[in-house]
PDB file of C-alpha atoms in Angstrom:
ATOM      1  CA  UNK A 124     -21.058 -17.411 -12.663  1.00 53.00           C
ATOM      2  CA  UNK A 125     -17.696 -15.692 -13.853  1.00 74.00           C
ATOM      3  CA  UNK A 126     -17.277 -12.054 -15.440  1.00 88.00           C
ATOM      4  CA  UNK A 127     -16.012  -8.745 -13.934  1.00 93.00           C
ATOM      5  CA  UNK A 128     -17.673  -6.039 -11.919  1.00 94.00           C
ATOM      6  CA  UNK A 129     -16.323  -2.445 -11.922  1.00 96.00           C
ATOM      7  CA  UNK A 130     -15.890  -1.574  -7.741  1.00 96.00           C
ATOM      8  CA  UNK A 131     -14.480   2.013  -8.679  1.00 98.00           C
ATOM      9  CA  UNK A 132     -14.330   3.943 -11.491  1.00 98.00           C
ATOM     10  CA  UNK A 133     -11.608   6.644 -11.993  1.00 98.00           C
ATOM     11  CA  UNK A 134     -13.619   9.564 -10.065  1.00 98.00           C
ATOM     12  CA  UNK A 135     -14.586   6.888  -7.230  1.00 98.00           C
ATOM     13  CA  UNK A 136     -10.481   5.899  -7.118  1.00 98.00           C
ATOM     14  CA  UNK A 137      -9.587  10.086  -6.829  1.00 98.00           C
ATOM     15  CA  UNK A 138     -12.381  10.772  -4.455  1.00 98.00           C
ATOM     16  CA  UNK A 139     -10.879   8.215  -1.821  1.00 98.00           C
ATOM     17  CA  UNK A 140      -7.197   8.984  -2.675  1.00 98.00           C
ATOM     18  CA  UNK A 141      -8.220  12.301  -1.554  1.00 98.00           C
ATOM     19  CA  UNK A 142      -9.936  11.369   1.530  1.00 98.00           C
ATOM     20  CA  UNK A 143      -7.175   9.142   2.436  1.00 98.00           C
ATOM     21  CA  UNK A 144      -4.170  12.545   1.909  1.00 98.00           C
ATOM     22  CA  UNK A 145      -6.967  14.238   4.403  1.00 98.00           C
ATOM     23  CA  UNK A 146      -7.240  11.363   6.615  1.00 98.00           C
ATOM     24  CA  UNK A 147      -3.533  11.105   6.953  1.00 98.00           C
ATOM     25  CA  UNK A 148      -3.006  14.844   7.268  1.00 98.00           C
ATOM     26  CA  UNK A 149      -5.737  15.158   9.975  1.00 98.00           C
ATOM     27  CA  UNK A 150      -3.946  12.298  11.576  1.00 98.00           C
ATOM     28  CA  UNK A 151      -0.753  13.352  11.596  1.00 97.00           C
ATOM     29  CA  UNK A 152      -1.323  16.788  12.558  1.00 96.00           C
ATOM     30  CA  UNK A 153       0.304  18.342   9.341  1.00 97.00           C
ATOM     31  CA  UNK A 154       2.769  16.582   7.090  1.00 97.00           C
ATOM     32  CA  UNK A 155       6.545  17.128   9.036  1.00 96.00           C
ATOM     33  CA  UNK A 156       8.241  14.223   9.681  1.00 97.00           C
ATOM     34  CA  UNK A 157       6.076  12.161   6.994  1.00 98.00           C
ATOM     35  CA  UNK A 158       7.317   9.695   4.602  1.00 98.00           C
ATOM     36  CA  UNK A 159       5.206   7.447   2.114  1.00 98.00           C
ATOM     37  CA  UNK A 160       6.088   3.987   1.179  1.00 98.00           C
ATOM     38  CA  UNK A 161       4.392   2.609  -1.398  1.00 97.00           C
ATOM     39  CA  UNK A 162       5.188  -1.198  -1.792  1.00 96.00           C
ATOM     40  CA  UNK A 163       5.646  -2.561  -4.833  1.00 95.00           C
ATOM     41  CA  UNK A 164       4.368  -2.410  -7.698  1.00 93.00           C
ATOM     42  CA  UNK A 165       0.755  -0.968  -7.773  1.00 97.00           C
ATOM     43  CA  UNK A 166       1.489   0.572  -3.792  1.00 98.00           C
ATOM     44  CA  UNK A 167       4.295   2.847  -5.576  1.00 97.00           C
ATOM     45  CA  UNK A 168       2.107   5.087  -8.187  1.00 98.00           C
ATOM     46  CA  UNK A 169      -0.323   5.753  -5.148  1.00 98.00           C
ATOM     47  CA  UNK A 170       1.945   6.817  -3.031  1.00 98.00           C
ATOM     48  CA  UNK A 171       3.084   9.757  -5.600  1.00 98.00           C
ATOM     49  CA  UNK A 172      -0.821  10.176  -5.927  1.00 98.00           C
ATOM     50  CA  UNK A 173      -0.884  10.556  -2.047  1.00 98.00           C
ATOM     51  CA  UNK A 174       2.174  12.600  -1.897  1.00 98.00           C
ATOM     52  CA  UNK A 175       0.979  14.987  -4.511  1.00 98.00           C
ATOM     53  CA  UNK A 176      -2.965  15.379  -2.536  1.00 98.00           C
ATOM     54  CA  UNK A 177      -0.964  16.385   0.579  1.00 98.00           C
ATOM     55  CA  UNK A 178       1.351  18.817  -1.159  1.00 98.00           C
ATOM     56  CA  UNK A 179      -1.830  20.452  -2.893  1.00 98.00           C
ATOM     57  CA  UNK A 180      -3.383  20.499   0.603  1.00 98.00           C
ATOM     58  CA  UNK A 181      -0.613  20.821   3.178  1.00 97.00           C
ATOM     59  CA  UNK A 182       1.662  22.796   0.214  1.00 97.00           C
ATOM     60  CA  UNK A 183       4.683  20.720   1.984  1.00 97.00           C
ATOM     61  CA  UNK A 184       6.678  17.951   0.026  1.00 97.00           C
ATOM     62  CA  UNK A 185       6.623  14.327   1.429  1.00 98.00           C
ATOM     63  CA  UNK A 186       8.893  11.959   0.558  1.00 97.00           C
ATOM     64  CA  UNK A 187       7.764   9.080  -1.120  1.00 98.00           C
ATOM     65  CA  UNK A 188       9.597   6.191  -1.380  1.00 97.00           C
ATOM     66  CA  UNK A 189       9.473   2.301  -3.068  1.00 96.00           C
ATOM     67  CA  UNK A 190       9.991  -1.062  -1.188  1.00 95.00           C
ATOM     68  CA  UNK A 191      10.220  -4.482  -2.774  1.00 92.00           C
ATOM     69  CA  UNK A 192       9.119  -7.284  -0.053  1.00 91.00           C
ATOM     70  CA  UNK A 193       9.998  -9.934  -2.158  1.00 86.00           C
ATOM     71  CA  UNK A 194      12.422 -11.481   0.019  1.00 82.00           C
ATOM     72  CA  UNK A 195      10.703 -10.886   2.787  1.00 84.00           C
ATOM     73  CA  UNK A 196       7.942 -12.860   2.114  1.00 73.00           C
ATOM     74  CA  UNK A 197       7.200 -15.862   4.128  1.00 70.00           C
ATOM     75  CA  UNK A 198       4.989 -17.360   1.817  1.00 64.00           C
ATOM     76  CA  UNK A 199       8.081 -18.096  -0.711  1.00 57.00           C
ATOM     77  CA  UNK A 200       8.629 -21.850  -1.666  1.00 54.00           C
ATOM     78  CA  UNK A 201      12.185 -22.032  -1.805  1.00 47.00           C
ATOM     79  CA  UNK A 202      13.231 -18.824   0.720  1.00 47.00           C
ATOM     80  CA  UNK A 203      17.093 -18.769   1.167  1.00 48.00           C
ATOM     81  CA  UNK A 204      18.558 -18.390   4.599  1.00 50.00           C
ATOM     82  CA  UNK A 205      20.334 -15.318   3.641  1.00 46.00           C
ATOM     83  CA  UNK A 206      17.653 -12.818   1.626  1.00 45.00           C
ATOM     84  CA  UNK A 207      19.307 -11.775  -1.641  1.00 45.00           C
ATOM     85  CA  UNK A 208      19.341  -7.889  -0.602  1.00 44.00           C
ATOM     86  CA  UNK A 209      18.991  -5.715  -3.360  1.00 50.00           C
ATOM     87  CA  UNK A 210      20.282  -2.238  -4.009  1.00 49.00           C
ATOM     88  CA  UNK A 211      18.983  -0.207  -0.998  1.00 53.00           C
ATOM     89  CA  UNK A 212      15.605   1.065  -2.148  1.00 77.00           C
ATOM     90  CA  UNK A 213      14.667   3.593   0.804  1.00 90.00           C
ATOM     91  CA  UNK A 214      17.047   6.564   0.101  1.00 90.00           C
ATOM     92  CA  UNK A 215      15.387   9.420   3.092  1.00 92.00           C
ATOM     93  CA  UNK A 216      16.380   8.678   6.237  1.00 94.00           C
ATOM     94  CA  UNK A 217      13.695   7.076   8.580  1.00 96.00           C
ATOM     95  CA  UNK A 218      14.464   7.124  11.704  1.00 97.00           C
ATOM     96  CA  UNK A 219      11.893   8.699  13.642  1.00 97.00           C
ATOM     97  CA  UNK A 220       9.820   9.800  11.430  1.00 97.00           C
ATOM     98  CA  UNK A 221       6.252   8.718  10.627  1.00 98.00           C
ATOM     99  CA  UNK A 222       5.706   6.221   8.189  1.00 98.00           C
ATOM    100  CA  UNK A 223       2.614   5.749   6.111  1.00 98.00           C
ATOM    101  CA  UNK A 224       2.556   2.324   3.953  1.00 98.00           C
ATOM    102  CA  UNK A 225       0.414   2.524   0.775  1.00 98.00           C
ATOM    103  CA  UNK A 226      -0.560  -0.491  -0.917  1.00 98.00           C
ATOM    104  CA  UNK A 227      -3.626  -1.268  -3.186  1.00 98.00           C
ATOM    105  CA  UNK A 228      -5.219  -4.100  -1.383  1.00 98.00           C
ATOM    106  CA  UNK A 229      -4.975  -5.851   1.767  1.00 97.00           C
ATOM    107  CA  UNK A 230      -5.972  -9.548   1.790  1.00 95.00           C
ATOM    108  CA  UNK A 231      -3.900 -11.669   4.271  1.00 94.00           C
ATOM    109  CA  UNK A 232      -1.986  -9.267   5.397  1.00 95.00           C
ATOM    110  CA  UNK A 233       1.686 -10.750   4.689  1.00 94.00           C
ATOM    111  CA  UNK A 234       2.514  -8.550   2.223  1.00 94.00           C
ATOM    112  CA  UNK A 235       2.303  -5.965   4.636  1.00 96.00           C
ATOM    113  CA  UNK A 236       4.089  -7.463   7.581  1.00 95.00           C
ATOM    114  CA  UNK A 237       6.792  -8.239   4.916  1.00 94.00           C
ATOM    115  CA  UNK A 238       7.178  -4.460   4.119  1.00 95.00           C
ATOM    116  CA  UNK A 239       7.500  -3.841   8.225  1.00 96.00           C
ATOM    117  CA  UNK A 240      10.555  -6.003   8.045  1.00 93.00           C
ATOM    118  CA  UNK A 241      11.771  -4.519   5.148  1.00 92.00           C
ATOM    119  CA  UNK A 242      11.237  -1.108   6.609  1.00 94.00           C
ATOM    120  CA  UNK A 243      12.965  -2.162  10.313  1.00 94.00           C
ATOM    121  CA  UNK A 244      15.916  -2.601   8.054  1.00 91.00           C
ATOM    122  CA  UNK A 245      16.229   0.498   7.334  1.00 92.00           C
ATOM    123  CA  UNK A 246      15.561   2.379  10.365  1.00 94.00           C
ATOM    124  CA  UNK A 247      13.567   3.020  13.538  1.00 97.00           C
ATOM    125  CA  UNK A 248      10.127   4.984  12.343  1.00 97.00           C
ATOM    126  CA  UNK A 249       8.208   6.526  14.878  1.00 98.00           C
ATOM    127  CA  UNK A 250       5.246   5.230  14.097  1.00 97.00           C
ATOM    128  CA  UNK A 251       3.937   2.877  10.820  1.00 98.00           C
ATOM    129  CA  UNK A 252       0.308   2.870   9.718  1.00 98.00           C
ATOM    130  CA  UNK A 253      -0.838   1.266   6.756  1.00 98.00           C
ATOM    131  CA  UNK A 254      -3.085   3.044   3.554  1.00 98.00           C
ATOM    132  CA  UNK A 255      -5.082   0.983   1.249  1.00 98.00           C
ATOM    133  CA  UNK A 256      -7.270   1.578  -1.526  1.00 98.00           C
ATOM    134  CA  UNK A 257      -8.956  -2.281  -0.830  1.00 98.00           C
ATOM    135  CA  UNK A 258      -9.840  -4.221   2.197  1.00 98.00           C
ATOM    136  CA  UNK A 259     -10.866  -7.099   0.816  1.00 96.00           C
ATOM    137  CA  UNK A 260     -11.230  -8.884   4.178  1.00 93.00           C
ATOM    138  CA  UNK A 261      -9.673 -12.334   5.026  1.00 93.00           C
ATOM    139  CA  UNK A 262      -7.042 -11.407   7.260  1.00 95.00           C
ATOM    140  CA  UNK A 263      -4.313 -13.923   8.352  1.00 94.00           C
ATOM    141  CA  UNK A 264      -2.317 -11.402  10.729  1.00 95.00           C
ATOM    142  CA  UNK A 265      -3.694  -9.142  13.129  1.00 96.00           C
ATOM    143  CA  UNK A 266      -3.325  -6.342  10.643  1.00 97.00           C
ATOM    144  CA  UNK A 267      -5.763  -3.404   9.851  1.00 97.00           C
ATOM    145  CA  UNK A 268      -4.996  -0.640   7.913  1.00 98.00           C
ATOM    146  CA  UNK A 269      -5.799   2.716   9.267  1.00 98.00           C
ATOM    147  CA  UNK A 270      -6.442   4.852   6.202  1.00 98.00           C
ATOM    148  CA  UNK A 271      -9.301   2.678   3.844  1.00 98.00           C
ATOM    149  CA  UNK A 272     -10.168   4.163   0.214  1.00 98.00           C
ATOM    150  CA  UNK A 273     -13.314   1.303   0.312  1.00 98.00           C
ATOM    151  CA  UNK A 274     -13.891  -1.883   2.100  1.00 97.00           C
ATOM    152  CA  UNK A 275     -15.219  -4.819  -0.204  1.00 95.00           C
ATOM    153  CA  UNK A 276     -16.053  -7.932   1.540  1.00 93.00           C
ATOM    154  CA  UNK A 277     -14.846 -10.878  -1.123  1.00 93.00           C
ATOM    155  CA  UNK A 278     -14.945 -14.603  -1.289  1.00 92.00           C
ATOM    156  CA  UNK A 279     -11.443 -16.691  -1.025  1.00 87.00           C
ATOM    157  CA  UNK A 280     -11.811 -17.704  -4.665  1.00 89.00           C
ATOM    158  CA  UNK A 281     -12.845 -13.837  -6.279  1.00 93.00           C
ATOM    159  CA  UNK A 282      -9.683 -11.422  -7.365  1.00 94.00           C
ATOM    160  CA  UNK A 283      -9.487  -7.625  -6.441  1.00 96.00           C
ATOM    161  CA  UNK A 284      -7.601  -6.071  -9.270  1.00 97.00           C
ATOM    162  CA  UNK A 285      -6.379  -2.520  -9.015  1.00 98.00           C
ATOM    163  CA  UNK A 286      -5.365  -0.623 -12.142  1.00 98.00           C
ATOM    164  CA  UNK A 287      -3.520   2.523 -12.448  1.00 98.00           C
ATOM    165  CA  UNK A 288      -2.778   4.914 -15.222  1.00 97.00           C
ATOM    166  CA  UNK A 289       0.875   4.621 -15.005  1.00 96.00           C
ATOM    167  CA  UNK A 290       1.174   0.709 -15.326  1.00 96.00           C
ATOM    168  CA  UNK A 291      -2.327  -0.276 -17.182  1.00 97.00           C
ATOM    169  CA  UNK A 292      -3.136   2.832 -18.866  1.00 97.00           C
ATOM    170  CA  UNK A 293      -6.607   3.296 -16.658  1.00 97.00           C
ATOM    171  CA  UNK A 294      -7.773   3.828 -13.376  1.00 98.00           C
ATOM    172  CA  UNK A 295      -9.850   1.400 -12.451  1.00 97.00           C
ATOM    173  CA  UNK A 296     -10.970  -1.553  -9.602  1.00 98.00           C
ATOM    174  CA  UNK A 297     -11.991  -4.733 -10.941  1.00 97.00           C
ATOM    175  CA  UNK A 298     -13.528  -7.781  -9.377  1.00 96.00           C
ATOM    176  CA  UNK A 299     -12.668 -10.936 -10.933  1.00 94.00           C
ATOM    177  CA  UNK A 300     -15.691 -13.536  -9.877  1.00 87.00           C
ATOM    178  CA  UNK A 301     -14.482 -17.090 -10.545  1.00 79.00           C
ATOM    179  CA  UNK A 302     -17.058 -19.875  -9.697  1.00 65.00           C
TER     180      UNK A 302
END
């Protein structure tokens, strides 16, 4: 059996992004000393998305900025010694300060211990805790996100794909099911 099944429509996708800006509000008490990091690519948009929930709510700006884990990745075939470092991507200052990762899915859990080095490269947060639109399950590292738009239990071989308006024209969740 192969084909796609839709796991959230647009409406489904903003009704969770908008659970998760409460959920991170409520947690936070307020949105001082906040800063979103979306990973990227897909983690990026939904951090702005966050960012502008909590600003509608909260009517306070959070920072939102970008990380590329690429050479953090310990899943890389041919990983130099020395990381090629890239222009520095996180430009507000985050030491102390609570971080909130925002990715679209969470399989293994690599990609986000990858951003946590990235991120201890830049500074000493106060705290990091981890949004994702998707838990797909099959975790590697002992690594659980705290804010969850939807948890979809997957096979090994099936593909969570996350679209978003400003890279694929359409908000949308997609499950790939290979067989």
């Amino acid at each position: 059996m192969e084909g796609k099944k839709i796991l959230m429509d647009a409406a489904a996708m903003n009704r969770a992004l908008t659970r998760i800006a409460h959920e991170i509000i409520e947690a936070n008490k307020g949105a001082e000393d906040l800063v979103l990091v979306g990973i990227e690519t897909r983690g990026v948009p939904l951090a702005r998305t966050l960012a502008a929930k909590i600003k509608a709510i909260e009517n306070r700006e959070v920072p939102v900025e970008s990380i590329n884990i690429t050479f953090y990745r310990d899943d890389l075939e041919k990983k130099s010694e020395q990381p090629i470092m890239e222009e520095r991507s996180i430009q507000s200052d985050i030491n102390n300060k609570g971080i909130v990762l925002v990715d679209d899915v969470i399989f293994t859990g690599r990609t986000v211990r990858a951003a946590m080095d990235a991120l201890m490269d830049h500074g000493r947060p106060s705290f990091i805790k981890l949004a994702t639109l998707i838990d797909r399950g099959h975790r590697e590292l002992p690594i659980r996100p705290d804010f969850v738009g939807k948890n979809i239990p997957t096979s090994s071989s099936e593909i969570v794909n996350v679209h978003l308006e400003e890279i694929d024209d359409e908000n949308l969740v997609l499950l790939d099911i290979k067989k």
